[in-house]
């Protein structure tokens, strides 16, 4: 395929902020976990977990924020709850990212590290590019 419609260059600006090298993935723990209720205080549940060295995950239950910690003094939560588990070394050059852009849907998709150029990680997504045609 080709033609005048394919010769237009579509542009979009995407701002990506990398906070640290920890990502959070949905997961159901295999058993009881040590958790602490951090409902009081400012900030999102994720940011409360991010600020703690001993936090390995979190979940929200209504207005309550629970963080999973290594402290055995915390009450073990025996119910099985879907939580977000922290994964370290989730960093630039090692992790794929998913972009969602409602005003520029042509850039939406999963981008994975492809290499480096000038000390900057280059991300690519599956599909044909103009150079591939």
Tab-separated table of N, CA and C in Angstrom:
chain	number	residue	atom	x	y	z
A	1	UNK	N	0.840	-1.185	0.000
A	1	UNK	CA	0.000	0.000	0.000
A	1	UNK	C	0.874	1.233	0.000
A	2	UNK	N	0.305	2.354	-0.133
A	2	UNK	CA	1.031	3.611	-0.162
A	2	UNK	C	0.140	4.683	-0.738
A	3	UNK	N	0.719	5.773	-1.130
A	3	UNK	CA	-0.061	6.846	-1.713
A	3	UNK	C	-0.015	8.086	-0.860
A	4	UNK	N	-0.690	9.153	-1.323
A	4	UNK	CA	-0.622	10.444	-0.650
A	4	UNK	C	-1.043	10.397	0.822
A	5	UNK	N	-2.049	9.594	1.146
A	5	UNK	CA	-2.504	9.533	2.539
A	5	UNK	C	-1.427	8.982	3.465
A	6	UNK	N	-0.557	8.139	2.928
A	6	UNK	CA	0.485	7.530	3.747
A	6	UNK	C	1.725	8.405	3.836
A	7	UNK	N	1.778	9.472	3.069
A	7	UNK	CA	2.946	10.344	3.081
A	7	UNK	C	2.876	11.400	4.184
A	8	UNK	N	1.703	11.587	4.784
A	8	UNK	CA	1.569	12.551	5.873
A	8	UNK	C	2.254	12.010	7.122
A	9	UNK	N	2.979	12.866	7.790
A	9	UNK	CA	3.635	12.485	9.037
A	9	UNK	C	2.750	12.937	10.184
A	10	UNK	N	2.292	11.975	10.967
A	10	UNK	CA	1.472	12.290	12.132
A	10	UNK	C	2.394	12.502	13.314
A	11	UNK	N	2.122	13.509	14.106
A	11	UNK	CA	2.970	13.804	15.252
A	11	UNK	C	2.138	13.877	16.512
A	12	UNK	N	2.766	13.490	17.603
A	12	UNK	CA	2.146	13.610	18.920
A	12	UNK	C	3.258	13.759	19.932
A	13	UNK	N	2.975	14.467	20.981
A	13	UNK	CA	3.943	14.630	22.055
A	13	UNK	C	3.501	13.765	23.221
A	14	UNK	N	4.410	12.979	23.737
A	14	UNK	CA	4.124	12.142	24.900
A	14	UNK	C	5.119	12.488	25.993
A	15	UNK	N	4.600	12.772	27.161
A	15	UNK	CA	5.466	13.053	28.307
A	15	UNK	C	5.474	11.823	29.195
A	16	UNK	N	6.659	11.312	29.474
A	16	UNK	CA	6.803	10.131	30.318
A	16	UNK	C	7.669	10.512	31.504
A	17	UNK	N	7.144	10.292	32.706
A	17	UNK	CA	7.912	10.574	33.913
A	17	UNK	C	8.259	9.254	34.585
A	18	UNK	N	9.543	8.992	34.749
A	18	UNK	CA	10.002	7.797	35.439
A	18	UNK	C	10.226	8.175	36.897
A	19	UNK	N	9.493	7.542	37.808
A	19	UNK	CA	9.588	7.896	39.218
A	19	UNK	C	10.735	7.172	39.912
A	20	UNK	N	10.883	5.927	39.665
A	20	UNK	CA	11.972	5.141	40.235
A	20	UNK	C	12.027	3.822	39.484
A	21	UNK	N	12.719	2.846	40.037
A	21	UNK	CA	12.846	1.575	39.320
A	21	UNK	C	11.950	0.493	39.913
A	22	UNK	N	10.816	0.891	40.500
A	22	UNK	CA	9.862	-0.067	41.047
A	22	UNK	C	8.545	0.061	40.300
A	23	UNK	N	8.040	-1.066	39.830
A	23	UNK	CA	6.738	-1.104	39.173
A	23	UNK	C	5.792	-1.932	40.037
A	24	UNK	N	4.506	-1.778	39.827
A	24	UNK	CA	3.499	-2.500	40.598
A	24	UNK	C	2.603	-3.271	39.644
A	25	UNK	N	2.472	-4.580	39.899
A	25	UNK	CA	1.703	-5.460	39.034
A	25	UNK	C	0.568	-6.099	39.818
A	26	UNK	N	-0.618	-6.261	39.216
A	26	UNK	CA	-1.719	-6.935	39.915
A	26	UNK	C	-1.342	-8.383	40.217
A	27	UNK	N	-1.660	-8.831	41.427
A	27	UNK	CA	-1.347	-10.203	41.814
A	27	UNK	C	-2.209	-10.581	43.010
A	28	UNK	N	-2.534	-11.853	43.130
A	28	UNK	CA	-3.231	-12.360	44.308
A	28	UNK	C	-2.215	-13.150	45.121
A	29	UNK	N	-1.943	-12.729	46.382
A	29	UNK	CA	-0.974	-13.461	47.205
A	29	UNK	C	-1.410	-14.907	47.395
A	30	UNK	N	-0.443	-15.804	47.529
A	30	UNK	CA	-0.752	-17.226	47.668
A	30	UNK	C	-1.180	-17.596	49.082
A	31	UNK	N	-1.049	-16.688	50.030
A	31	UNK	CA	-1.444	-16.975	51.405
A	31	UNK	C	-1.550	-15.694	52.198
A	32	UNK	N	-1.710	-15.834	53.526
A	32	UNK	CA	-1.821	-14.641	54.375
A	32	UNK	C	-0.585	-13.755	54.261
A	33	UNK	N	-0.795	-12.473	54.381
A	33	UNK	CA	0.313	-11.520	54.294
A	33	UNK	C	0.321	-10.635	55.530
A	34	UNK	N	1.485	-10.105	55.876
A	34	UNK	CA	1.594	-9.108	56.933
A	34	UNK	C	1.247	-7.767	56.317
A	35	UNK	N	0.241	-7.115	56.870
A	35	UNK	CA	-0.204	-5.853	56.285
A	35	UNK	C	-0.466	-4.826	57.375
A	36	UNK	N	-0.322	-3.590	56.989
A	36	UNK	CA	-0.562	-2.480	57.900
A	36	UNK	C	-1.540	-1.521	57.246
A	37	UNK	N	-2.515	-1.069	58.026
A	37	UNK	CA	-3.506	-0.119	57.526
A	37	UNK	C	-2.903	1.279	57.572
A	38	UNK	N	-2.707	1.882	56.408
A	38	UNK	CA	-2.160	3.240	56.322
A	38	UNK	C	-3.195	4.206	55.760
A	39	UNK	N	-4.445	4.020	56.169
A	39	UNK	CA	-5.525	4.835	55.631
A	39	UNK	C	-5.341	6.309	55.944
A	40	UNK	N	-4.881	6.625	57.154
A	40	UNK	CA	-4.725	8.037	57.510
A	40	UNK	C	-3.487	8.615	56.838
A	41	UNK	N	-3.499	9.912	56.656
A	41	UNK	CA	-2.352	10.579	56.041
A	41	UNK	C	-2.608	10.905	54.587
A	42	UNK	N	-1.797	11.789	54.085
A	42	UNK	CA	-1.953	12.255	52.706
A	42	UNK	C	-1.263	11.309	51.734
A	43	UNK	N	-1.689	11.371	50.493
A	43	UNK	CA	-1.042	10.606	49.432
A	43	UNK	C	-1.838	9.380	49.041
A	44	UNK	N	-1.564	8.900	47.833
A	44	UNK	CA	-2.230	7.701	47.341
A	44	UNK	C	-1.651	6.479	48.032
A	45	UNK	N	-2.365	5.395	47.957
A	45	UNK	CA	-1.902	4.150	48.571
A	45	UNK	C	-0.568	3.724	47.950
A	46	UNK	N	-0.446	3.861	46.644
A	46	UNK	CA	0.806	3.496	45.973
A	46	UNK	C	1.960	4.358	46.467
A	47	UNK	N	1.734	5.649	46.638
A	47	UNK	CA	2.825	6.518	47.103
A	47	UNK	C	3.200	6.196	48.543
A	48	UNK	N	2.237	5.784	49.365
A	48	UNK	CA	2.548	5.373	50.738
A	48	UNK	C	3.429	4.130	50.723
A	49	UNK	N	3.125	3.196	49.852
A	49	UNK	CA	3.950	1.992	49.719
A	49	UNK	C	5.333	2.361	49.194
A	50	UNK	N	5.383	3.218	48.210
A	50	UNK	CA	6.645	3.612	47.586
A	50	UNK	C	7.598	4.252	48.599
A	51	UNK	N	7.050	4.966	49.582
A	51	UNK	CA	7.882	5.648	50.579
A	51	UNK	C	8.462	4.704	51.628
A	52	UNK	N	7.950	3.483	51.709
A	52	UNK	CA	8.415	2.543	52.740
A	52	UNK	C	9.409	1.549	52.144
A	53	UNK	N	10.531	1.383	52.816
A	53	UNK	CA	11.542	0.419	52.354
A	53	UNK	C	11.039	-1.018	52.484
A	54	UNK	N	10.144	-1.276	53.442
A	54	UNK	CA	9.693	-2.649	53.699
A	54	UNK	C	8.371	-2.994	53.007
A	55	UNK	N	7.902	-2.154	52.106
A	55	UNK	CA	6.627	-2.414	51.434
A	55	UNK	C	6.856	-3.243	50.169
A	56	UNK	N	6.158	-4.372	50.104
A	56	UNK	CA	6.284	-5.218	48.913
A	56	UNK	C	5.013	-5.208	48.075
A	57	UNK	N	4.036	-4.415	48.488
A	57	UNK	CA	2.806	-4.329	47.722
A	57	UNK	C	1.743	-3.580	48.498
A	58	UNK	N	0.591	-3.406	47.888
A	58	UNK	CA	-0.504	-2.686	48.544
A	58	UNK	C	-1.828	-3.083	47.921
A	59	UNK	N	-2.910	-2.773	48.629
A	59	UNK	CA	-4.242	-2.864	48.045
A	59	UNK	C	-5.146	-1.847	48.721
A	60	UNK	N	-6.204	-1.506	48.024
A	60	UNK	CA	-7.183	-0.571	48.555
A	60	UNK	C	-8.494	-1.307	48.760
A	61	UNK	N	-9.117	-1.026	49.882
A	61	UNK	CA	-10.381	-1.664	50.236
A	61	UNK	C	-11.332	-0.552	50.652
A	62	UNK	N	-12.184	-0.133	49.731
A	62	UNK	CA	-13.015	1.037	49.999
A	62	UNK	C	-12.115	2.257	50.135
A	63	UNK	N	-12.192	2.933	51.260
A	63	UNK	CA	-11.330	4.087	51.526
A	63	UNK	C	-10.049	3.688	52.254
A	64	UNK	N	-9.898	2.417	52.581
A	64	UNK	CA	-8.731	1.960	53.343
A	64	UNK	C	-7.558	1.616	52.436
A	65	UNK	N	-6.362	1.915	52.916
A	65	UNK	CA	-5.121	1.599	52.204
A	65	UNK	C	-4.319	0.620	53.049
A	66	UNK	N	-4.035	-0.540	52.502
A	66	UNK	CA	-3.238	-1.555	53.189
A	66	UNK	C	-1.912	-1.721	52.459
A	67	UNK	N	-0.817	-1.744	53.209
A	67	UNK	CA	0.491	-2.012	52.609
A	67	UNK	C	1.016	-3.330	53.160
A	68	UNK	N	1.589	-4.123	52.280
A	68	UNK	CA	2.164	-5.414	52.659
A	68	UNK	C	3.599	-5.153	53.082
A	69	UNK	N	3.925	-5.549	54.315
A	69	UNK	CA	5.255	-5.280	54.855
A	69	UNK	C	5.896	-6.562	55.352
A	70	UNK	N	7.174	-6.471	55.670
A	70	UNK	CA	7.901	-7.625	56.187
A	70	UNK	C	7.837	-7.711	57.705
A	71	UNK	N	7.242	-6.729	58.353
A	71	UNK	CA	7.187	-6.717	59.817
A	71	UNK	C	6.197	-7.757	60.312
A	72	UNK	N	6.683	-8.710	61.107
A	72	UNK	CA	5.801	-9.748	61.629
A	72	UNK	C	4.910	-9.220	62.745
A	73	UNK	N	5.204	-8.028	63.263
A	73	UNK	CA	4.353	-7.453	64.304
A	73	UNK	C	3.016	-6.981	63.744
A	74	UNK	N	2.942	-6.813	62.442
A	74	UNK	CA	1.670	-6.436	61.825
A	74	UNK	C	0.752	-7.647	61.794
A	75	UNK	N	-0.519	-7.398	61.901
A	75	UNK	CA	-1.477	-8.500	61.888
A	75	UNK	C	-1.474	-9.179	60.528
A	76	UNK	N	-1.435	-10.503	60.525
A	76	UNK	CA	-1.523	-11.239	59.268
A	76	UNK	C	-2.933	-11.145	58.720
A	77	UNK	N	-3.066	-10.753	57.499
A	77	UNK	CA	-4.378	-10.660	56.874
A	77	UNK	C	-4.636	-12.002	56.216
A	78	UNK	N	-5.632	-12.713	56.709
A	78	UNK	CA	-5.823	-14.079	56.237
A	78	UNK	C	-6.673	-14.177	54.981
A	79	UNK	N	-7.365	-13.124	54.642
A	79	UNK	CA	-8.185	-13.213	53.438
A	79	UNK	C	-7.319	-13.036	52.192
A	80	UNK	N	-7.768	-13.614	51.112
A	80	UNK	CA	-7.061	-13.486	49.846
A	80	UNK	C	-7.607	-12.261	49.129
A	81	UNK	N	-6.729	-11.313	48.869
A	81	UNK	CA	-7.150	-10.073	48.217
A	81	UNK	C	-6.258	-9.810	47.015
A	82	UNK	N	-6.843	-9.238	45.993
A	82	UNK	CA	-6.038	-8.822	44.844
A	82	UNK	C	-5.250	-7.592	45.265
A	83	UNK	N	-3.960	-7.626	45.039
A	83	UNK	CA	-3.108	-6.510	45.445
A	83	UNK	C	-2.177	-6.151	44.297
A	84	UNK	N	-1.422	-5.095	44.493
A	84	UNK	CA	-0.387	-4.703	43.546
A	84	UNK	C	0.946	-5.034	44.188
A	85	UNK	N	1.716	-5.888	43.549
A	85	UNK	CA	2.992	-6.337	44.081
A	85	UNK	C	4.121	-5.534	43.462
A	86	UNK	N	5.023	-5.076	44.318
A	86	UNK	CA	6.163	-4.280	43.860
A	86	UNK	C	7.209	-5.184	43.221
A	87	UNK	N	7.775	-4.742	42.129
A	87	UNK	CA	8.873	-5.443	41.460
A	87	UNK	C	10.009	-4.457	41.257
A	88	UNK	N	11.152	-4.767	41.823
A	88	UNK	CA	12.327	-3.905	41.674
A	88	UNK	C	12.972	-4.135	40.310
A	89	UNK	N	13.871	-3.270	39.949
A	89	UNK	CA	14.611	-3.323	38.683
A	89	UNK	C	13.679	-3.265	37.483
A	90	UNK	N	12.592	-2.566	37.653
A	90	UNK	CA	11.662	-2.308	36.558
A	90	UNK	C	12.073	-0.945	36.034
A	91	UNK	N	13.020	-0.925	35.149
A	91	UNK	CA	13.662	0.340	34.804
A	91	UNK	C	13.813	0.523	33.302
A	92	UNK	N	14.163	1.727	32.951
A	92	UNK	CA	14.394	2.071	31.553
A	92	UNK	C	15.396	1.096	30.946
A	93	UNK	N	15.107	0.615	29.785
A	93	UNK	CA	16.010	-0.296	29.101
A	93	UNK	C	15.774	-1.748	29.449
A	94	UNK	N	14.924	-2.012	30.453
A	94	UNK	CA	14.678	-3.389	30.863
A	94	UNK	C	13.194	-3.737	30.866
A	95	UNK	N	12.335	-2.755	30.752
A	95	UNK	CA	10.905	-2.969	30.910
A	95	UNK	C	10.133	-2.351	29.751
A	96	UNK	N	9.134	-3.074	29.268
A	96	UNK	CA	8.241	-2.520	28.253
A	96	UNK	C	7.271	-1.550	28.923
A	97	UNK	N	6.794	-0.586	28.168
A	97	UNK	CA	5.814	0.367	28.678
A	97	UNK	C	4.601	0.349	27.762
A	98	UNK	N	3.440	0.701	28.298
A	98	UNK	CA	2.224	0.782	27.505
A	98	UNK	C	1.766	2.226	27.496
A	99	UNK	N	1.667	2.806	26.325
A	99	UNK	CA	1.204	4.183	26.187
A	99	UNK	C	-0.271	4.187	25.817
A	100	UNK	N	-1.021	5.052	26.484
A	100	UNK	CA	-2.431	5.241	26.159
A	100	UNK	C	-2.620	6.723	25.897
A	101	UNK	N	-3.106	7.040	24.728
A	101	UNK	CA	-3.286	8.441	24.346
A	101	UNK	C	-4.622	8.581	23.642
A	102	UNK	N	-5.621	9.037	24.363
A	102	UNK	CA	-6.961	9.123	23.775
A	102	UNK	C	-7.044	10.157	22.664
A	103	UNK	N	-6.181	11.176	22.696
A	103	UNK	CA	-6.213	12.192	21.644
A	103	UNK	C	-5.260	11.881	20.497
A	104	UNK	N	-4.443	10.855	20.648
A	104	UNK	CA	-3.510	10.457	19.584
A	104	UNK	C	-3.393	8.935	19.598
A	105	UNK	N	-4.495	8.276	19.237
A	105	UNK	CA	-4.551	6.824	19.355
A	105	UNK	C	-3.535	6.101	18.481
A	106	UNK	N	-3.018	6.764	17.479
A	106	UNK	CA	-2.044	6.105	16.604
A	106	UNK	C	-0.726	5.817	17.319
A	107	UNK	N	-0.475	6.435	18.479
A	107	UNK	CA	0.761	6.121	19.215
A	107	UNK	C	0.512	5.140	20.350
A	108	UNK	N	-0.760	4.761	20.569
A	108	UNK	CA	-1.066	3.824	21.643
A	108	UNK	C	-0.438	2.473	21.366
A	109	UNK	N	-0.058	1.808	22.438
A	109	UNK	CA	0.430	0.449	22.302
A	109	UNK	C	1.569	0.128	23.243
A	110	UNK	N	2.065	-1.082	23.113
A	110	UNK	CA	3.149	-1.585	23.944
A	110	UNK	C	4.479	-1.294	23.260
A	111	UNK	N	5.354	-0.604	23.963
A	111	UNK	CA	6.679	-0.259	23.466
A	111	UNK	C	7.721	-0.977	24.316
A	112	UNK	N	8.684	-1.599	23.653
A	112	UNK	CA	9.740	-2.322	24.364
A	112	UNK	C	11.103	-1.763	23.970
A	113	UNK	N	12.083	-1.856	24.877
A	113	UNK	CA	13.421	-1.342	24.567
A	113	UNK	C	14.005	-2.056	23.356
A	114	UNK	N	14.547	-1.284	22.424
A	114	UNK	CA	15.140	-1.860	21.218
A	114	UNK	C	16.641	-1.632	21.172
A	115	UNK	N	17.122	-0.642	21.890
A	115	UNK	CA	18.545	-0.338	21.886
A	115	UNK	C	18.786	1.035	22.471
A	116	UNK	N	20.000	1.539	22.262
A	116	UNK	CA	20.370	2.868	22.764
A	116	UNK	C	20.959	3.692	21.639
A	117	UNK	N	20.722	4.996	21.716
A	117	UNK	CA	21.336	5.939	20.798
A	117	UNK	C	21.650	7.192	21.606
A	118	UNK	N	22.901	7.610	21.597
A	118	UNK	CA	23.332	8.790	22.357
A	118	UNK	C	22.942	8.682	23.831
A	119	UNK	N	23.155	7.507	24.433
A	119	UNK	CA	22.839	7.239	25.842
A	119	UNK	C	21.360	7.380	26.182
A	120	UNK	N	20.495	7.274	25.197
A	120	UNK	CA	19.054	7.326	25.416
A	120	UNK	C	18.466	6.003	24.944
A	121	UNK	N	17.600	5.402	25.751
A	121	UNK	CA	16.965	4.149	25.371
A	121	UNK	C	15.931	4.404	24.284
A	122	UNK	N	15.994	3.611	23.230
A	122	UNK	CA	15.059	3.704	22.115
A	122	UNK	C	14.008	2.613	22.296
A	123	UNK	N	12.741	3.011	22.274
A	123	UNK	CA	11.637	2.065	22.402
A	123	UNK	C	10.980	1.876	21.042
A	124	UNK	N	10.464	0.675	20.815
A	124	UNK	CA	9.811	0.353	19.553
A	124	UNK	C	8.561	-0.461	19.853
A	125	UNK	N	7.617	-0.415	18.947
A	125	UNK	CA	6.446	-1.270	19.109
A	125	UNK	C	6.278	-2.110	17.855
A	126	UNK	N	5.546	-3.180	17.984
A	126	UNK	CA	5.329	-4.094	16.872
A	126	UNK	C	4.524	-3.399	15.784
A	127	UNK	N	4.798	-3.762	14.562
A	127	UNK	CA	4.073	-3.192	13.430
A	127	UNK	C	5.032	-2.621	12.416
A	128	UNK	N	4.510	-2.316	11.249
A	128	UNK	CA	5.338	-1.784	10.175
A	128	UNK	C	5.570	-0.294	10.343
A	129	UNK	N	6.782	0.100	10.047
A	129	UNK	CA	7.091	1.525	9.983
A	129	UNK	C	7.303	1.887	8.523
A	130	UNK	N	7.403	3.146	8.263
A	130	UNK	CA	7.602	3.594	6.886
A	130	UNK	C	8.877	2.990	6.300
A	131	UNK	N	9.915	2.861	7.143
A	131	UNK	CA	11.182	2.301	6.662
A	131	UNK	C	11.048	0.824	6.307
A	132	UNK	N	10.074	0.125	6.927
A	132	UNK	CA	9.876	-1.300	6.667
A	132	UNK	C	9.173	-1.557	5.340
A	133	UNK	N	8.452	-0.560	4.816
A	133	UNK	CA	7.649	-0.778	3.603
A	133	UNK	C	8.514	-0.978	2.389
